[in-house]
Amino acid sequence: MGRPPCCDKVGIKKGPWTPEEDIILVSYIQQHGPGNWRSVPSNTGLMRCSKSCRLRWTNYLRPGIKRGNFTPHEEGIIIHLQSLLGNKWAAIASYLPQRTDNDIKNYWNTHLKKKLEKSHTATDGYKMSSGTSPSCHDYVPEGCDMETRKQDITVLTFPLPSMGLTPSIYACSTGNISRLLEGWARSSQKNTQGKLQERAIADDSHSSNNDATAAASVGEKSRDAGDQGRGAAMAHQDLETLLSFENMSGGSWEKTAAGKAPFADAEAKQGGENHQPPLSLLEKWLFDEASGQVDELMDLPVDCRSLSMF
DNA sequence: AAGGGAACCAACCGCCACGCT
DNA sequence: TAGCGTGGCGGTTGGTTCCCT
């Protein structure tokens, strides 16, 4: 009999995370930074194992995560890297800082693998390398010609941790926070249905969201999220904590590995240099994200990139 | 409108690597 | 050096959503 898995302990909750749990976890990490996961459940009172907390953070709550559809651009990168590295999702994810390894893995298993399998059985629509068997190298994502793709891949060798990311990179978390708030608000609405029914109806009609829409109208959504938060009658203190990132010590984020979180330095800088009123940081994220600076990461001119791996 | 299958994705599990004692 | 604890990674599962009939 081996040692029981950590999550088999009695009282450890499993299954989907609730918005309340998310808020608790985010609040805790804001104050202490990611890491020392062992102490997270005991210090927060979360009935989750440390591993579960870490996964929730890295795959869902961590700032800088982009969700939603993969662009042909990203698709090309993943396909090529998978052919080079194999199923090293963490390594692949390190070249797509906005994506988690889990996301990439899922996307590969559900989309790209099938596409490639198709490409192995059909020649239409794919450009074959001369004299070689079909492989991922032969697959060109829709909307992404070979020349573009070649250029895309050169991005991969760009020295991410030292690319001088602006604080705006952190704005990628807007969607996460917004989603979190919406979930929280929705949950709150359930709990306070009687009182808030009218409000909830109005908000729900307003917040039928997918992430693409979220990215496109993040300012709008932030207002929605804020309205929902204000409309809800519970956990206001949690919300305040969530929004007051100024309380966060700048250095705490640095505990995160640079490769995994290239935004850490920017975040530290922001925490250290910004002394603005509460809400300002969240708002700043929203503005920054709206300005599209994050996407520029993947649209850097070719001459800004380091030597290609080709 | 309802049922069933497919697709998607969050979360879990088991294993491994690394650091500390 | 061995043992232990912790964090990280990749594979897999199960619940939810979407789509078709």
Short mmCIF file of C-alpha atoms (C1' of nucleotides) in Angstrom, two decimals:
data_model
loop_
_atom_site.label_atom_id
_atom_site.label_comp_id
_atom_site.label_asym_id
_atom_site.label_seq_id
_atom_site.Cartn_x
_atom_site.Cartn_y
_atom_site.Cartn_z
CA MET A 1 0.00 0.00 0.00
CA GLY A 2 1.50 3.26 -1.05
CA ARG A 3 1.05 6.61 0.50
CA PRO A 4 -2.43 8.01 -0.20
CA PRO A 5 -2.63 10.89 -2.64
CA CYS A 6 -2.70 14.25 -0.94
CA CYS A 7 -6.19 14.96 -2.17
CA ASP A 8 -7.65 11.81 -0.63
CA LYS A 9 -7.69 13.28 2.83
CA VAL A 10 -11.04 13.44 4.52
CA GLY A 11 -12.64 16.84 4.16
CA ILE A 12 -10.76 17.76 1.03
CA LYS A 13 -13.21 19.13 -1.45
CA LYS A 14 -13.10 18.12 -5.10
CA GLY A 15 -14.81 19.30 -8.21
CA PRO A 16 -15.30 22.71 -9.76
CA TRP A 17 -14.07 25.74 -7.90
CA THR A 18 -16.65 28.22 -6.74
CA PRO A 19 -16.21 31.96 -7.29
CA GLU A 20 -15.94 32.39 -3.55
CA GLU A 21 -13.03 29.96 -3.42
CA ASP A 22 -11.41 31.75 -6.32
CA ILE A 23 -11.65 35.04 -4.51
CA ILE A 24 -10.17 33.60 -1.37
CA LEU A 25 -7.29 32.09 -3.30
CA VAL A 26 -6.62 35.21 -5.33
CA SER A 27 -6.76 37.38 -2.24
CA TYR A 28 -4.31 35.15 -0.47
CA ILE A 29 -1.90 35.08 -3.37
CA GLN A 30 -2.14 38.84 -3.71
CA GLN A 31 -0.87 39.14 -0.18
CA HIS A 32 1.66 36.34 -0.09
CA GLY A 33 2.52 35.67 -3.67
CA PRO A 34 2.37 32.31 -5.41
CA GLY A 35 4.40 29.53 -3.89
CA ASN A 36 4.42 27.63 -0.62
CA TRP A 37 1.26 25.94 -1.76
CA ARG A 38 1.37 23.60 1.16
CA SER A 39 0.37 26.41 3.49
CA VAL A 40 -2.36 27.82 1.26
CA PRO A 41 -5.23 25.55 2.34
CA SER A 42 -4.45 25.89 6.02
CA ASN A 43 -3.95 29.64 5.87
CA THR A 44 -7.01 30.33 3.74
CA GLY A 45 -9.37 27.76 5.14
CA LEU A 46 -9.94 26.42 1.66
CA MET A 47 -10.99 22.79 1.71
CA ARG A 48 -8.68 22.04 -1.19
CA CYS A 49 -5.38 20.30 -1.36
CA SER A 50 -2.31 22.38 -2.09
CA LYS A 51 -1.98 20.89 -5.49
CA SER A 52 -5.47 21.83 -6.42
CA CYS A 53 -4.83 25.41 -5.32
CA ARG A 54 -1.68 25.59 -7.41
CA LEU A 55 -3.41 24.21 -10.47
CA ARG A 56 -6.32 26.52 -10.08
CA TRP A 57 -3.96 29.44 -9.90
CA THR A 58 -1.65 28.48 -12.73
CA ASN A 59 -4.34 27.32 -15.11
CA TYR A 60 -7.11 29.75 -14.44
CA LEU A 61 -6.53 32.62 -12.06
CA ARG A 62 -2.96 33.57 -12.80
CA PRO A 63 -2.60 37.00 -14.39
CA GLY A 64 -1.59 37.08 -18.00
CA ILE A 65 -3.73 34.21 -19.17
CA LYS A 66 -5.49 34.62 -22.45
CA ARG A 67 -8.47 32.41 -23.02
CA GLY A 68 -10.65 31.64 -25.95
CA ASN A 69 -9.86 30.72 -29.48
CA PHE A 70 -6.32 30.10 -30.56
CA THR A 71 -5.21 32.20 -33.49
CA PRO A 72 -3.74 30.55 -36.59
CA HIS A 73 -0.58 32.24 -35.42
CA GLU A 74 -0.57 30.41 -32.11
CA GLU A 75 -1.71 27.26 -33.78
CA GLY A 76 1.30 27.31 -36.02
CA ILE A 77 3.62 27.81 -33.12
CA ILE A 78 2.11 24.95 -31.16
CA ILE A 79 2.21 22.59 -34.08
CA HIS A 80 5.79 23.31 -34.84
CA LEU A 81 6.94 23.17 -31.25
CA GLN A 82 5.08 19.94 -30.70
CA SER A 83 6.93 18.46 -33.60
CA LEU A 84 10.21 19.68 -32.16
CA LEU A 85 9.68 19.00 -28.49
CA GLY A 86 6.97 16.37 -28.39
CA ASN A 87 4.33 16.58 -25.71
CA LYS A 88 6.34 18.96 -23.58
CA TRP A 89 3.41 21.20 -22.93
CA ALA A 90 5.09 23.24 -20.26
CA ALA A 91 7.98 23.97 -22.57
CA ILE A 92 5.63 24.87 -25.39
CA ALA A 93 3.61 27.05 -23.06
CA SER A 94 6.72 28.96 -22.09
CA TYR A 95 6.82 30.30 -25.64
CA LEU A 96 3.19 31.33 -25.47
CA PRO A 97 3.15 33.18 -22.18
CA GLN A 98 -0.52 33.99 -22.46
CA ARG A 99 -1.48 30.35 -22.66
CA THR A 100 -1.27 27.67 -20.02
CA ASP A 101 0.18 24.26 -20.65
CA ASN A 102 -3.17 22.77 -19.82
CA ASP A 103 -4.86 24.96 -22.39
CA ILE A 104 -2.34 24.07 -25.03
CA LYS A 105 -2.58 20.41 -24.17
CA ASN A 106 -6.36 20.52 -24.42
CA TYR A 107 -6.23 22.39 -27.67
CA TRP A 108 -3.78 19.94 -29.08
CA ASN A 109 -5.82 16.93 -28.05
CA THR A 110 -9.14 18.31 -29.19
CA HIS A 111 -8.22 20.27 -32.30
CA LEU A 112 -4.73 20.01 -33.62
CA LYS A 113 -4.25 16.28 -33.31
CA LYS A 114 -7.34 15.71 -35.36
CA LYS A 115 -6.29 18.27 -37.91
CA LEU A 116 -2.93 16.65 -38.27
CA GLU A 117 -4.44 13.22 -38.54
CA LYS A 118 -6.62 14.54 -41.30
CA SER A 119 -3.63 16.06 -42.94
CA HIS A 120 -1.97 12.67 -42.94
CA THR A 121 -4.82 11.10 -44.84
CA ALA A 122 -5.59 13.92 -47.20
CA THR A 123 -3.25 15.97 -49.30
CA ASP A 124 -5.66 18.71 -50.31
CA GLY A 125 -5.04 21.95 -48.59
CA TYR A 126 -1.64 21.02 -47.30
CA LYS A 127 1.76 21.65 -48.66
CA MET A 128 3.91 18.57 -48.60
CA SER A 129 7.61 18.58 -48.02
CA SER A 130 9.32 16.88 -50.91
CA GLY A 131 10.22 13.26 -50.31
CA THR A 132 9.04 13.14 -46.74
CA SER A 133 6.08 11.57 -45.12
CA PRO A 134 3.34 13.89 -43.98
CA SER A 135 4.04 15.50 -40.70
CA CYS A 136 3.10 18.49 -38.70
CA HIS A 137 5.62 20.43 -40.71
CA ASP A 138 3.29 20.06 -43.65
CA TYR A 139 0.31 21.51 -41.97
CA VAL A 140 -0.39 25.14 -42.46
CA PRO A 141 -3.11 26.57 -40.27
CA GLU A 142 -5.90 28.39 -41.98
CA GLY A 143 -5.11 32.01 -42.54
CA CYS A 144 -1.45 31.42 -42.06
CA ASP A 145 0.74 30.92 -45.10
CA MET A 146 4.14 29.31 -44.96
CA GLU A 147 6.07 32.54 -45.06
CA THR A 148 4.04 34.06 -42.30
CA ARG A 149 4.36 30.88 -40.33
CA LYS A 150 8.11 30.86 -40.69
CA GLN A 151 8.17 34.34 -39.32
CA ASP A 152 5.83 33.34 -36.54
CA ILE A 153 8.11 30.61 -35.40
CA THR A 154 10.99 33.02 -35.11
CA VAL A 155 9.10 34.59 -32.28
CA LEU A 156 9.76 31.43 -30.36
CA THR A 157 13.35 32.25 -29.73
CA PHE A 158 12.61 35.71 -28.52
CA PRO A 159 14.06 36.04 -25.03
CA LEU A 160 10.79 36.38 -23.22
CA PRO A 161 11.95 37.11 -19.70
CA SER A 162 14.13 39.93 -20.88
CA MET A 163 11.91 41.42 -23.52
CA GLY A 164 11.09 44.38 -21.41
CA LEU A 165 7.45 43.66 -20.98
CA THR A 166 5.51 46.66 -19.91
CA PRO A 167 3.17 46.51 -16.95
CA SER A 168 0.41 46.13 -19.45
CA ILE A 169 1.23 42.50 -19.86
CA TYR A 170 -0.48 42.04 -16.57
CA ALA A 171 -3.63 43.37 -18.05
CA CYS A 172 -4.23 39.97 -19.52
CA SER A 173 -5.71 39.02 -16.23
CA THR A 174 -8.59 41.37 -16.78
CA GLY A 175 -10.62 38.67 -18.37
CA ASN A 176 -9.85 36.35 -15.52
CA ILE A 177 -10.75 38.85 -12.86
CA SER A 178 -13.78 39.95 -14.77
CA ARG A 179 -14.88 36.37 -15.19
CA LEU A 180 -14.21 35.73 -11.57
CA LEU A 181 -16.26 38.70 -10.54
CA GLU A 182 -19.08 37.72 -12.80
CA GLY A 183 -19.12 34.23 -11.42
CA TRP A 184 -19.00 35.58 -7.97
CA ALA A 185 -21.75 38.00 -8.70
CA ARG A 186 -23.87 35.33 -10.27
CA SER A 187 -23.34 33.13 -7.31
CA SER A 188 -24.22 35.99 -5.05
CA GLN A 189 -27.33 36.60 -7.02
CA LYS A 190 -28.36 33.04 -6.45
CA ASN A 191 -27.82 33.45 -2.76
CA THR A 192 -29.69 36.68 -2.57
CA GLN A 193 -32.21 35.90 -5.21
CA GLY A 194 -35.18 37.40 -3.44
CA LYS A 195 -33.58 40.74 -2.85
CA LEU A 196 -31.80 41.09 -6.08
CA GLN A 197 -33.99 39.39 -8.57
CA GLU A 198 -34.63 42.44 -10.68
CA ARG A 199 -31.00 43.36 -10.73
CA ALA A 200 -29.96 39.85 -11.55
CA ILE A 201 -32.21 39.68 -14.52
CA ALA A 202 -30.84 42.89 -15.89
CA ASP A 203 -27.26 41.84 -15.30
CA ASP A 204 -27.65 38.37 -16.72
CA SER A 205 -29.00 39.72 -19.93
CA HIS A 206 -26.00 41.95 -20.01
CA SER A 207 -23.40 39.42 -19.22
CA SER A 208 -23.99 36.49 -21.50
CA ASN A 209 -20.33 36.27 -22.19
CA ASN A 210 -17.80 34.44 -24.15
CA ASP A 211 -14.16 35.28 -23.87
CA ALA A 212 -13.85 36.68 -27.34
CA THR A 213 -16.43 39.23 -26.52
CA ALA A 214 -14.71 39.84 -23.25
CA ALA A 215 -11.50 40.72 -25.01
CA ALA A 216 -13.26 42.96 -27.46
CA SER A 217 -15.22 44.92 -24.93
CA VAL A 218 -13.26 44.61 -21.79
CA GLY A 219 -14.09 48.06 -20.58
CA GLU A 220 -17.75 47.37 -20.91
CA LYS A 221 -17.37 44.11 -19.12
CA SER A 222 -15.43 45.58 -16.32
CA ARG A 223 -18.27 47.92 -15.70
CA ASP A 224 -20.65 45.01 -15.83
CA ALA A 225 -18.55 43.06 -13.42
CA GLY A 226 -18.33 46.03 -11.17
CA ASP A 227 -22.05 46.61 -11.35
CA GLN A 228 -22.70 43.02 -10.55
CA GLY A 229 -20.36 43.21 -7.66
CA ARG A 230 -22.05 46.28 -6.36
CA GLY A 231 -25.40 44.68 -6.95
CA ALA A 232 -24.55 41.68 -4.91
CA ALA A 233 -25.13 41.81 -1.23
CA MET A 234 -22.38 39.57 0.09
CA ALA A 235 -18.66 39.39 0.54
CA HIS A 236 -18.03 43.03 -0.10
CA GLN A 237 -14.90 42.83 1.92
CA ASP A 238 -13.61 40.09 -0.29
CA LEU A 239 -14.27 42.21 -3.29
CA GLU A 240 -12.50 45.15 -1.76
CA THR A 241 -9.54 42.98 -1.06
CA LEU A 242 -9.57 41.69 -4.57
CA LEU A 243 -9.58 45.14 -6.00
CA SER A 244 -7.01 46.69 -3.74
CA PHE A 245 -3.88 45.31 -5.31
CA GLU A 246 -1.93 48.15 -3.84
CA ASN A 247 -1.78 46.12 -0.67
CA MET A 248 0.27 43.58 -2.46
CA SER A 249 3.96 43.58 -1.80
CA GLY A 250 5.74 44.19 -5.06
CA GLY A 251 8.30 41.48 -4.64
CA SER A 252 5.92 38.71 -3.84
CA TRP A 253 5.19 37.90 -7.43
CA GLU A 254 8.81 37.43 -8.18
CA LYS A 255 8.62 34.07 -6.55
CA THR A 256 7.02 32.85 -9.73
CA ALA A 257 9.45 31.44 -12.23
CA ALA A 258 10.35 33.96 -14.86
CA GLY A 259 9.57 31.64 -17.71
CA LYS A 260 6.16 30.91 -16.39
CA ALA A 261 5.30 34.45 -15.50
CA PRO A 262 7.14 37.05 -17.51
CA PHE A 263 4.77 39.61 -16.09
CA ALA A 264 6.23 39.22 -12.65
CA ASP A 265 8.75 41.98 -12.98
CA ALA A 266 6.23 44.29 -14.49
CA GLU A 267 3.86 43.53 -11.68
CA ALA A 268 6.51 44.17 -9.12
CA LYS A 269 7.31 47.45 -10.78
CA GLN A 270 3.71 48.40 -10.87
CA GLY A 271 3.21 47.58 -7.25
CA GLY A 272 6.24 49.59 -6.33
CA GLU A 273 5.72 52.65 -8.43
CA ASN A 274 2.00 53.12 -8.47
CA HIS A 275 0.50 54.80 -5.52
CA GLN A 276 -2.92 55.49 -6.87
CA PRO A 277 -6.27 55.23 -5.23
CA PRO A 278 -8.00 51.85 -4.89
CA LEU A 279 -9.45 50.42 -8.08
CA SER A 280 -6.82 52.19 -10.10
CA LEU A 281 -4.83 49.09 -10.83
CA LEU A 282 -7.76 47.08 -12.00
CA GLU A 283 -8.88 49.95 -14.13
CA LYS A 284 -5.39 50.36 -15.42
CA TRP A 285 -5.36 46.74 -16.51
CA LEU A 286 -8.56 47.28 -18.34
CA PHE A 287 -7.25 50.34 -20.13
CA ASP A 288 -3.98 48.66 -20.90
CA GLU A 289 -5.64 45.61 -22.28
CA ALA A 290 -7.98 47.72 -24.33
CA SER A 291 -4.99 49.43 -25.82
CA GLY A 292 -3.94 46.08 -27.24
CA GLN A 293 -0.42 46.17 -26.02
CA VAL A 294 -0.53 42.59 -24.99
CA ASP A 295 -1.23 41.38 -28.46
CA GLU A 296 1.77 43.23 -29.69
CA LEU A 297 3.85 40.60 -28.03
CA MET A 298 2.93 38.23 -30.78
CA ASP A 299 3.09 40.83 -33.50
CA LEU A 300 6.60 41.98 -33.06
CA PRO A 301 8.37 42.87 -36.27
CA VAL A 302 10.68 40.23 -37.60
CA ASP A 303 13.76 42.32 -36.99
CA CYS A 304 12.94 42.48 -33.32
CA ARG A 305 13.24 38.76 -33.00
CA SER A 306 16.29 36.84 -32.19
CA LEU A 307 17.83 34.23 -34.42
CA SER A 308 15.38 31.77 -35.77
CA MET A 309 15.67 28.14 -34.96
CA PHE A 310 15.63 27.39 -38.65
"C1'" DA B 1 -38.93 20.83 -27.61
"C1'" DA B 2 -36.43 16.86 -26.35
"C1'" DG B 3 -32.95 13.41 -26.60
"C1'" DG B 4 -28.48 11.73 -27.82
"C1'" DG B 5 -23.91 12.14 -29.29
"C1'" DA B 6 -19.82 15.01 -29.91
"C1'" DA B 7 -16.83 18.45 -28.44
"C1'" DC B 8 -14.75 21.05 -25.05
"C1'" DC B 9 -12.33 22.10 -20.89
"C1'" DA B 10 -11.49 22.28 -15.84
"C1'" DA B 11 -9.73 19.43 -12.65
"C1'" DC B 12 -7.67 15.24 -10.89
"C1'" DC B 13 -4.15 11.56 -10.66
"C1'" DG B 14 0.23 9.50 -10.72
"C1'" DC B 15 4.82 10.04 -11.51
"C1'" DC B 16 9.13 12.48 -11.46
"C1'" DA B 17 12.69 15.94 -10.25
"C1'" DC B 18 14.69 18.72 -7.06
"C1'" DG B 19 15.96 20.69 -2.67
"C1'" DC B 20 16.55 20.13 2.10
"C1'" DT B 21 17.92 17.66 6.23
"C1'" DT C 1 23.71 9.17 0.77
"C1'" DA C 2 19.08 8.18 1.76
"C1'" DG C 3 14.67 9.71 2.93
"C1'" DC C 4 11.20 13.00 2.82
"C1'" DG C 5 8.49 16.96 1.34
"C1'" DT C 6 7.09 19.89 -2.22
"C1'" DG C 7 6.28 21.55 -6.72
"C1'" DG C 8 5.86 20.62 -11.61
"C1'" DC C 9 4.48 17.97 -15.59
"C1'" DG C 10 1.83 15.02 -18.73
"C1'" DG C 11 -2.01 11.90 -19.21
"C1'" DT C 12 -6.64 11.15 -18.28
"C1'" DT C 13 -11.31 11.72 -16.65
"C1'" DG C 14 -15.79 13.52 -15.88
"C1'" DG C 15 -18.98 17.30 -16.09
"C1'" DT C 16 -20.87 20.76 -19.02
"C1'" DT C 17 -22.11 22.81 -23.29
"C1'" DC C 18 -23.07 22.61 -28.06
"C1'" DC C 19 -25.04 20.74 -32.08
"C1'" DC C 20 -27.66 17.74 -34.78
"C1'" DT C 21 -31.65 14.96 -35.56
#
